[in-house]
C-alpha positions in Angstrom: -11.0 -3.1 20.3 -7.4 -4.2 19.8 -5.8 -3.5 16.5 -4.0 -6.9 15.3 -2.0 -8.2 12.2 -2.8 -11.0 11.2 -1.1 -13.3 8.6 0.6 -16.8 7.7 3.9 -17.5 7.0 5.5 -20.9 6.1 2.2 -22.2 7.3 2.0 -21.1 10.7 -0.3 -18.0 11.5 0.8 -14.9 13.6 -0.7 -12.5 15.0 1.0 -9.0 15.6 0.1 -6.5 18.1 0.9 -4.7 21.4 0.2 -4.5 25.2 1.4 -1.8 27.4 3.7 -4.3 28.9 5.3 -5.1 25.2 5.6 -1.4 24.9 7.4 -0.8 28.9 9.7 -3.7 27.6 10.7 -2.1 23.9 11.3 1.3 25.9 13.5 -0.4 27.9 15.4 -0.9 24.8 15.6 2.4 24.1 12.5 2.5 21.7 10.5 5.8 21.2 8.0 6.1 18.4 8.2 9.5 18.0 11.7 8.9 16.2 10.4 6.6 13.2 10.2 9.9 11.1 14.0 10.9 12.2 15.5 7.4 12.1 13.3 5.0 9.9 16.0 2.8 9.2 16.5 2.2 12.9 13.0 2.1 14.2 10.8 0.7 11.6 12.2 -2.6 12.2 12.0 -2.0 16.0 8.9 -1.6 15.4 8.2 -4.3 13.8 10.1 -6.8 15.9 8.3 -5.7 19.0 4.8 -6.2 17.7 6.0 -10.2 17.7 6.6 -9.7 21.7 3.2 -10.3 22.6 2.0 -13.6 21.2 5.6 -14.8 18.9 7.8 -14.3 22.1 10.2 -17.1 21.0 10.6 -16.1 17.1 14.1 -15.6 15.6 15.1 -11.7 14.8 16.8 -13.1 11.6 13.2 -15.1 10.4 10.9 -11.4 12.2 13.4 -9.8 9.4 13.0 -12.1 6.4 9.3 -12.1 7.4 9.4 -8.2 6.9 11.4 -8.2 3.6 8.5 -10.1 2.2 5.6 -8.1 3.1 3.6 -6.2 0.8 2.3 -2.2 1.4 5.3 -2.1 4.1 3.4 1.9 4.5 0.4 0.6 5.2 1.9 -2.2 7.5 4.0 0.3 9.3 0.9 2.7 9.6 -1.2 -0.1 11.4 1.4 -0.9 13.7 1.7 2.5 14.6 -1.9 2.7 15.3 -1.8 -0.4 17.3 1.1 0.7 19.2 -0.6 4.3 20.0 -3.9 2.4 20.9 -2.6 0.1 24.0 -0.5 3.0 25.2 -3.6 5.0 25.2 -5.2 2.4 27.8 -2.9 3.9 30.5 -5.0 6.9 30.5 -8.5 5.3 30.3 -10.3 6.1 33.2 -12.3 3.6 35.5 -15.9 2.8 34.5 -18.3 5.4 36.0 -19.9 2.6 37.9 -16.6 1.4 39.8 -17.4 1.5 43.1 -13.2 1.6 43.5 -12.7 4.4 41.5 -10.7 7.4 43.7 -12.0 10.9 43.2 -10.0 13.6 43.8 
């Protein structure tokens, strides 16, 4: 089960989250979530930004920062979005289902 956001602003709803290929594209950037406790002021809105990738492609870095400004619990926000960052990078180690006729021993 994928660990989403969710929450309206303005009127429109959005829905924050991450795929492994929102995560290959924010380390492309340079992004490594092991450095929020080094560099929060750096990464905690990286974080934050890049959890907009997946379904809020087209949304404005200046609006994704007055959007963050306004939310309550920012611990607890950053905390889930940690969580849901660390659960789809997870998936690249899941293995195939026992069943899969595909799946390569070795």
């Amino acid at each position: 089960m994928a660990i989403e956001i969710n929450f309206t602003y303005q009127g429109k709803k959005y829905t924050l989250g991450f795929s492994r290929s929102t995560i290959r594209q924010m380390e492309g950037t340079g992004f490594n979530i092991n450095q929020i406790q080094n560099f929060p002021e750096t990464y905690i809105p990286r974080l934050f930004a890049g959890s907009f990738l997946l379904h809020h492609r087209g949304v404005k870095q200046d609006e994704i920062n007055t959007m963050f400004k306004k939310f309550t619990r920012k611990d607890e926000l950053i905390d889930k979005l940690s969580k849901a960052y660390m659960e789809a990078l997870d998936t690249l180690m899941d293995d195939p289902a026992e069943d899969d006729p595909n799946a390569i021993q070795w």
